[in-house]
Coordinates of C-alpha atoms and ligand atoms in Angstrom, one line a residue:
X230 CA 10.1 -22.6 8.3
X231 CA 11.3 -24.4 5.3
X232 CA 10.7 -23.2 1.8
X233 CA 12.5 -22.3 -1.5
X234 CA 11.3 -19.4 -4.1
X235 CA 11.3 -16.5 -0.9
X236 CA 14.0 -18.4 0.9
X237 CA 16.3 -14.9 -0.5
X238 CA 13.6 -12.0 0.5
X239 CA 13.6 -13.5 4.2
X240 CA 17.5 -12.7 4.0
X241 CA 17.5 -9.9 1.5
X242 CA 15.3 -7.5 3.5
X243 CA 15.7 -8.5 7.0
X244 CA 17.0 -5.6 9.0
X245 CA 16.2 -3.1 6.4
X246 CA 13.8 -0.5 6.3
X247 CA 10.3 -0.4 4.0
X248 CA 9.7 2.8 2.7
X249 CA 8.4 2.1 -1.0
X250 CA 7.9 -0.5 -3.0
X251 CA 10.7 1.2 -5.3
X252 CA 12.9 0.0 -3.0
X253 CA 12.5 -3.9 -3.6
X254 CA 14.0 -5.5 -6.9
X255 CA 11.5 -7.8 -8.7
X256 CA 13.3 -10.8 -6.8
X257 CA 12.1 -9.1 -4.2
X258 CA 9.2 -8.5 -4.5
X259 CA 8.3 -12.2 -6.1
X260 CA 9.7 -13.8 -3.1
X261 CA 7.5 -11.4 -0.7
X262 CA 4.5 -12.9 -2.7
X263 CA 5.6 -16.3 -2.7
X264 CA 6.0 -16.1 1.3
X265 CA 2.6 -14.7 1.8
X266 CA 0.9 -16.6 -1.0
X267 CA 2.7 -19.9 1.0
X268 CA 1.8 -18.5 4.3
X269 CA -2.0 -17.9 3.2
X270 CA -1.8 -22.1 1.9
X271 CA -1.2 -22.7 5.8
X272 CA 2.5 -22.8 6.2
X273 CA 3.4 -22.1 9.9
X274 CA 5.3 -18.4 10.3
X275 CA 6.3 -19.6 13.5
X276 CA 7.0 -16.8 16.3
X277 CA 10.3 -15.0 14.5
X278 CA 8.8 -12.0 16.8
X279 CA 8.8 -14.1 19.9
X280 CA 9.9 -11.4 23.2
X281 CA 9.9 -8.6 20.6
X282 CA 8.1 -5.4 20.6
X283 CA 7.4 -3.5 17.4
X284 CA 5.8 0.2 17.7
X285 CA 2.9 1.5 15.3
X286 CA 2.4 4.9 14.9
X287 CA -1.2 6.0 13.5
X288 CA -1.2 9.6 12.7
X289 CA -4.1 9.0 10.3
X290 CA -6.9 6.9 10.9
X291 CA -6.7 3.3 10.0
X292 CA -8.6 0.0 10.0
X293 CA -7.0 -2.6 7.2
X294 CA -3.6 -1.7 7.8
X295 CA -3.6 -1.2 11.9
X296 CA -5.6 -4.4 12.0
X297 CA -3.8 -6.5 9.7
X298 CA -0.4 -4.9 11.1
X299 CA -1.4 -5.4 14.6
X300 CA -2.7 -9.6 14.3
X301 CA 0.5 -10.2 12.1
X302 CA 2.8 -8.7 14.7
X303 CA 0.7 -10.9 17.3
X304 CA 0.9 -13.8 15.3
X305 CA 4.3 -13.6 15.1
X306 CA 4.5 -13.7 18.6
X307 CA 5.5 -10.4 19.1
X308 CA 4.0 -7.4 21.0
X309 CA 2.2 -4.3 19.1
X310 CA 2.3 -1.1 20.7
X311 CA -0.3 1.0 18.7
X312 CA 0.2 4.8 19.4
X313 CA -1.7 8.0 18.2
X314 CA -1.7 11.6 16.9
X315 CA -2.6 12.4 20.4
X316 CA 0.3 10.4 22.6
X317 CA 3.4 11.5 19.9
X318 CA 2.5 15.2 18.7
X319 CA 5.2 14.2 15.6
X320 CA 7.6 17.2 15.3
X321 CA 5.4 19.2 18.2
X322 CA 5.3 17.3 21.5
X323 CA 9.2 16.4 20.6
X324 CA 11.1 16.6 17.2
X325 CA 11.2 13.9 14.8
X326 CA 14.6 12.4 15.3
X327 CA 13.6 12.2 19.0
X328 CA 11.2 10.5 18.9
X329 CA 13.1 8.2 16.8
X330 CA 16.1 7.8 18.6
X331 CA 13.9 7.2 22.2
X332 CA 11.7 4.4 20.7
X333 CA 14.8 2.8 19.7
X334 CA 15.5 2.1 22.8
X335 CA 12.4 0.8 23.7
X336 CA 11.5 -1.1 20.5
X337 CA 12.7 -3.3 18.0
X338 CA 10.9 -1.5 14.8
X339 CA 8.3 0.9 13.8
X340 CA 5.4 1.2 11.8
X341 CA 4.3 4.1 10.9
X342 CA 1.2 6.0 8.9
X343 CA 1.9 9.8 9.1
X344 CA 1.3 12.5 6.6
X345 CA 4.8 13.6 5.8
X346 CA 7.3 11.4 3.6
X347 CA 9.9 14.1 5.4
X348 CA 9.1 12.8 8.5
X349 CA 8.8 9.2 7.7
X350 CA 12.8 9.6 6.3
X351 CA 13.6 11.4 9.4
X352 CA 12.8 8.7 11.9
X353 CA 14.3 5.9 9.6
X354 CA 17.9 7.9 9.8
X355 CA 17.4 8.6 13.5
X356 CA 16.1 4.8 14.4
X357 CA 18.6 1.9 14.1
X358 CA 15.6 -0.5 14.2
X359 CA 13.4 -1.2 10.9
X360 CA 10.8 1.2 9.8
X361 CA 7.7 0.3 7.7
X362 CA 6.1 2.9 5.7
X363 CA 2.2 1.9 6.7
X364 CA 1.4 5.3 4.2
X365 CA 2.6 8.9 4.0
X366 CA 0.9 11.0 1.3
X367 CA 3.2 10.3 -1.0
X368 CA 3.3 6.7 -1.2
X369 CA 1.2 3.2 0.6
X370 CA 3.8 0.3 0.0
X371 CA 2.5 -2.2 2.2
X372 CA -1.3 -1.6 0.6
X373 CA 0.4 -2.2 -3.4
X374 CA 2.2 -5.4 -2.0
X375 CA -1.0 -6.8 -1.0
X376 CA -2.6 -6.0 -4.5
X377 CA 0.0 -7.3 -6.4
X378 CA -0.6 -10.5 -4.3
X379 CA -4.4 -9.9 -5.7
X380 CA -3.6 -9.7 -9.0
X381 CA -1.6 -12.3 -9.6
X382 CA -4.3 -14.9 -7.7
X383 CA -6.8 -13.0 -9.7
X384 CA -4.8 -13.2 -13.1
X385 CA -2.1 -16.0 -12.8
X386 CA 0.7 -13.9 -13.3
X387 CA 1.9 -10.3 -12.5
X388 CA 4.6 -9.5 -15.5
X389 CA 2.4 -8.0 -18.0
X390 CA -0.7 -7.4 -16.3
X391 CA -2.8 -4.4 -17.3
X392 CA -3.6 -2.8 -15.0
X393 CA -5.5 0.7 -14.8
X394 CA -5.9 3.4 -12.1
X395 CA -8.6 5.4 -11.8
X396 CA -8.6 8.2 -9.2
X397 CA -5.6 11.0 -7.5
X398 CA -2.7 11.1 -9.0
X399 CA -1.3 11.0 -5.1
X400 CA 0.1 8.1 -2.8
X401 CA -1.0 5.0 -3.4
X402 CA -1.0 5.5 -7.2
X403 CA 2.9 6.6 -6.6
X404 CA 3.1 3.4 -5.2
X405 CA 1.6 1.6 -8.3
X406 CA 4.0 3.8 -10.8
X407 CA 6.9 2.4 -9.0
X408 CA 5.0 -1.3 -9.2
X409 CA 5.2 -0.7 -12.4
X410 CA 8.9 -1.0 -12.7
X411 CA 8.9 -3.6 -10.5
X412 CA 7.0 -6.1 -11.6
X413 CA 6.9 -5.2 -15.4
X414 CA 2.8 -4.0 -15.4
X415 CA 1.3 -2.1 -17.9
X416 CA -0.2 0.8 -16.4
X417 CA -2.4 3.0 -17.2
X418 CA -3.3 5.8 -14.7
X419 CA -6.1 7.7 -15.2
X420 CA -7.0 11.5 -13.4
X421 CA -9.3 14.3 -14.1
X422 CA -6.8 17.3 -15.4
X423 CA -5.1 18.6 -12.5
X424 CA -4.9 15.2 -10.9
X425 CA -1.9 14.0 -12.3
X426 CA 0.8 12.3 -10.7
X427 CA 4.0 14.2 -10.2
X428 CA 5.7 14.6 -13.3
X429 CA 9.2 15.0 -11.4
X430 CA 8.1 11.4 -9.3
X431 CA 7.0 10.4 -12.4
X432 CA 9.9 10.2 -14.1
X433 CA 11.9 9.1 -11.4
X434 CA 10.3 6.1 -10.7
X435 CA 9.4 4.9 -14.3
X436 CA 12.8 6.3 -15.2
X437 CA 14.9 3.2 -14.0
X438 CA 15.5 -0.5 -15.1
X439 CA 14.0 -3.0 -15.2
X440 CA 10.7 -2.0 -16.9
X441 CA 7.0 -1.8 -17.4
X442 CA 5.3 1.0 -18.7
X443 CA 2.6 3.9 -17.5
X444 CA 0.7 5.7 -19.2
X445 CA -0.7 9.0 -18.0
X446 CA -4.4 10.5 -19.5
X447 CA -7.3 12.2 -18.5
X448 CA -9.4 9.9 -21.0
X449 CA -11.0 7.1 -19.3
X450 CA -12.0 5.3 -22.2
X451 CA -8.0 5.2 -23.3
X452 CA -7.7 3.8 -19.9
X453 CA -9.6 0.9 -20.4
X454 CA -8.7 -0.5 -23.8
X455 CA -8.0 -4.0 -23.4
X456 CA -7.5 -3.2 -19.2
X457 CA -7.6 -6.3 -17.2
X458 CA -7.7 -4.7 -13.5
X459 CA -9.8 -1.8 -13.2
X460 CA -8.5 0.1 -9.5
X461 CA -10.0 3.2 -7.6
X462 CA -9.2 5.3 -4.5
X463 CA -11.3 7.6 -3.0
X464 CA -11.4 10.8 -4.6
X465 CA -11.0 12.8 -1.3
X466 CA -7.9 11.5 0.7
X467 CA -7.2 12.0 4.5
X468 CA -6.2 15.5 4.9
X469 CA -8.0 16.6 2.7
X470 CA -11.6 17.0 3.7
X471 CA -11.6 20.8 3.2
X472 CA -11.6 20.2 -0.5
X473 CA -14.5 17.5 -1.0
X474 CA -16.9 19.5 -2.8
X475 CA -14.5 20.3 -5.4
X476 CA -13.4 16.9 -5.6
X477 CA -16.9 15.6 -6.5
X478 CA -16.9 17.7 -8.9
X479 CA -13.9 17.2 -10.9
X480 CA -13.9 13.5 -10.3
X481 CA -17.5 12.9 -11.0
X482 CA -17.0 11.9 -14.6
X483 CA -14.4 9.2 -13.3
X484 CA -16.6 7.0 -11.2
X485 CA -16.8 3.6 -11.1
X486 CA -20.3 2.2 -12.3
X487 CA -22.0 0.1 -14.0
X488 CA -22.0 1.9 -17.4
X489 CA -17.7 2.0 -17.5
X490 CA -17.8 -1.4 -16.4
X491 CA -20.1 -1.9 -20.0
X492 CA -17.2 0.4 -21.8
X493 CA -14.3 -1.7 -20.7
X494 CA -13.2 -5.6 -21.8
X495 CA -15.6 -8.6 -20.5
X496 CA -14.6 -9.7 -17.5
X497 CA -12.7 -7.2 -16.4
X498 CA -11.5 -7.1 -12.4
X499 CA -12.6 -4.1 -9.8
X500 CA -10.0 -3.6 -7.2
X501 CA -10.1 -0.5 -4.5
X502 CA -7.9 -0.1 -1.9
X503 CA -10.5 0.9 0.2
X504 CA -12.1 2.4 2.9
X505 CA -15.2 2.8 -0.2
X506 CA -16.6 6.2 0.0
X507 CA -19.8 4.3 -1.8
X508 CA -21.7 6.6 -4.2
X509 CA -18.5 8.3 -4.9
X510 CA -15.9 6.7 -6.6
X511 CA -17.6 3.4 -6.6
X512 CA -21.1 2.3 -7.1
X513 CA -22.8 0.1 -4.7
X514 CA -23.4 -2.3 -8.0
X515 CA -20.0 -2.3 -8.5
X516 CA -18.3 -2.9 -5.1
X517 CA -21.1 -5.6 -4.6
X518 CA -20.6 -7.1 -8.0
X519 CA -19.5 -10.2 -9.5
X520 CA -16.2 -8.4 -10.5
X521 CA -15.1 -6.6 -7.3
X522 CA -12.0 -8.5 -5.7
X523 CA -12.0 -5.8 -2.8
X524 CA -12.3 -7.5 -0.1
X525 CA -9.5 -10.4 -1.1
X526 CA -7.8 -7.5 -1.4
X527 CA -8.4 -6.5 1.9
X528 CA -7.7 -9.8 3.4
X529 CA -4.3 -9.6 1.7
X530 CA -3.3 -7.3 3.5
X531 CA -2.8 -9.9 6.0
X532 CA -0.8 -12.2 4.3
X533 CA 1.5 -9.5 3.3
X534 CA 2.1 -7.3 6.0
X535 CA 3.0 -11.0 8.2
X536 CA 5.4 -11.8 5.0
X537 CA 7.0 -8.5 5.2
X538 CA 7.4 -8.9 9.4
X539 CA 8.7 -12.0 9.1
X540 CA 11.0 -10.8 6.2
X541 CA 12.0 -7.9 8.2
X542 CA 12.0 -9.2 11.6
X543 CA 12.6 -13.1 10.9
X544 CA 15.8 -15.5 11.4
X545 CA 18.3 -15.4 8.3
X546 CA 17.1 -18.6 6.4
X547 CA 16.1 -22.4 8.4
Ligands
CP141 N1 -6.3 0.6 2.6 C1 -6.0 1.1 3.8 O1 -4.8 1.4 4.1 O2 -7.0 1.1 4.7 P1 -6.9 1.8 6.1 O3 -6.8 3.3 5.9 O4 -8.2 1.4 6.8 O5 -5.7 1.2 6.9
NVA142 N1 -5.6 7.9 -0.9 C1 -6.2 7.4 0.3 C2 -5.8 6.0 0.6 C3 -6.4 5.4 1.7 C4 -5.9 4.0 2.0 C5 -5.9 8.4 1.4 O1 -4.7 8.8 1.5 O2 -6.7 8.6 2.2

């Protein structure tokens, strides 16, 4: 490949680890857009991944990021070894740093969705290899990179945008809090009381250069003043399916129709990470509407996740 404006990520992050989004600087992070927003144009990736293997671990069910994760690695010309709660029994079958330290000497890198961020730093340190957060609960890195590549198509630009969150104050609205910084957004993250994001997280990740701000409120309508992205996540997450009735309840006041839509500016964008639970956070109206972006969103994932790879996995610069 040949290009210019990512030409640095493809050397910047190769070799390293992805475990948040806090952990690119805003070059970064532009050039990982630029490289998927060039790679989605039809550039060639080529096979950087050629006679490579790269494990994904799926303690939690997936179908965007397994998929997208799984044709990227393929298109790369690498080989994706999907594995499951059932074949790795994390910290049960075999500790943690086991498991690490075996499937480095099987594989070149690791994806991996599981539960605990503990766990996800405990394989990085025992791997030598790359590891890709594909979501813990506290954070979904790859799934902000691909809606930061959605904004900015949607918008034109990324500094500045306005951005609101509607839903659990949990992982992939940590991941938009550190975003945040990132690329300079004005955020406003909205939760039923009791919802909140961490205040400790909080402040650590809105608490360094270079910028951006977030704003924290129960008050949907303070939300949306002058919003340009309106975002949702389901309102019960994975693992959590013991405390749905609740959840409808306190969230109910925060969904996603056709009425907030009225309350918020004209033209306003709908963006949801997705899998919908329809009915709940978002109306059908809404999710089939003339503002939803969702399912760009969802084909971003692609784009992203084969930037990232060939990032990660690629040769220095050609
Ligand atoms: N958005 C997302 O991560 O979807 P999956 O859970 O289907 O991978
Ligand atoms: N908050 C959701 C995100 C799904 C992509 C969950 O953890 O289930």
């Amino acid at each position: 490949m040949s290009g210019s404006g990512w030409r640095h990520v493809v050397a910047a992050l190769r070799g390293r680890d992805f475990l948040a989004v806090a952990d690119l600087s805003p070059a970064d992070l532009h050039g990982l857009l630029d490289l998927a927003a060039e790679l989605k144009a039809g550039r060639d990736p080529g096979v950087p991944l050629a006679r490579r293997s790269v494990a994904m671990f799926f303690l939690r069910p997936s179908n965007r990021t397994r998929v997208s994760f799984e044709a990227a690695i393929h298109r790369l010309g690498g080989h994706p070894i999907a594995l499951f709660d059932r074949e790795i029994e994390l910290g049960r079958r075999e500790s943690v740093s086991d498991v690490g330290r075996i499937l480095d000497r099987y594989v070149d890198g690791l994806v991996a969705r599981i539960p605990s961020a503990r766990d996800l730093l405990g394989l990085a340190a025992s791997m030598n290899g790359p590891v890709i957060n594909a979501m813990t609960d506290q954070g979904h890195p790859c799934q902000i990179l691909a809606d930061c590549l959605t904004v900015r198509e949607a918008l034109g630009r990324l500094e500045g945008a306005r951005l609101t969150f509607v839903g659990d104050g949990n992982n992939v609205c940590n991941s938009w809090i550190e975003a945040a910084r990132v690329a300079e957004l004005d955020l406003r993250v909205v939760t039923p009381p009791g919802y909140e994001p961490n205040r400790r997280d909080l402040d650590r990740m809105t608490g360094a250069a270079p910028g951006g701000q977030v704003l924290v409120t129960n008050d949907l309508d303070e939300g949306l003043t002058g919003t340009e992205v309106i975002y949702t996540d389901v309102w019960t997450s994975m693992g959590q399916e013991d405390q749905h009735e609740d959840r409808r309840q306190d969230f109910g006041p925060y969904q996603i129709n056709e009425d907030v839509l009225g309350r918020a500016p004209a033209g306003v964008r709908v963006m949801h990470c997705l899998p919908a639970h329809r009915g709940e956070e978002i109306t059908d109206a809404v999710m089939d509407g003339p503002q939803a972006i969702v399912f760009d969103q969802a084909e971003n994932r692609y784009w992203v996740q084969l930037a990232l790879l060939t990032s990660i996995f690629g040769p220095e610069t050609t």
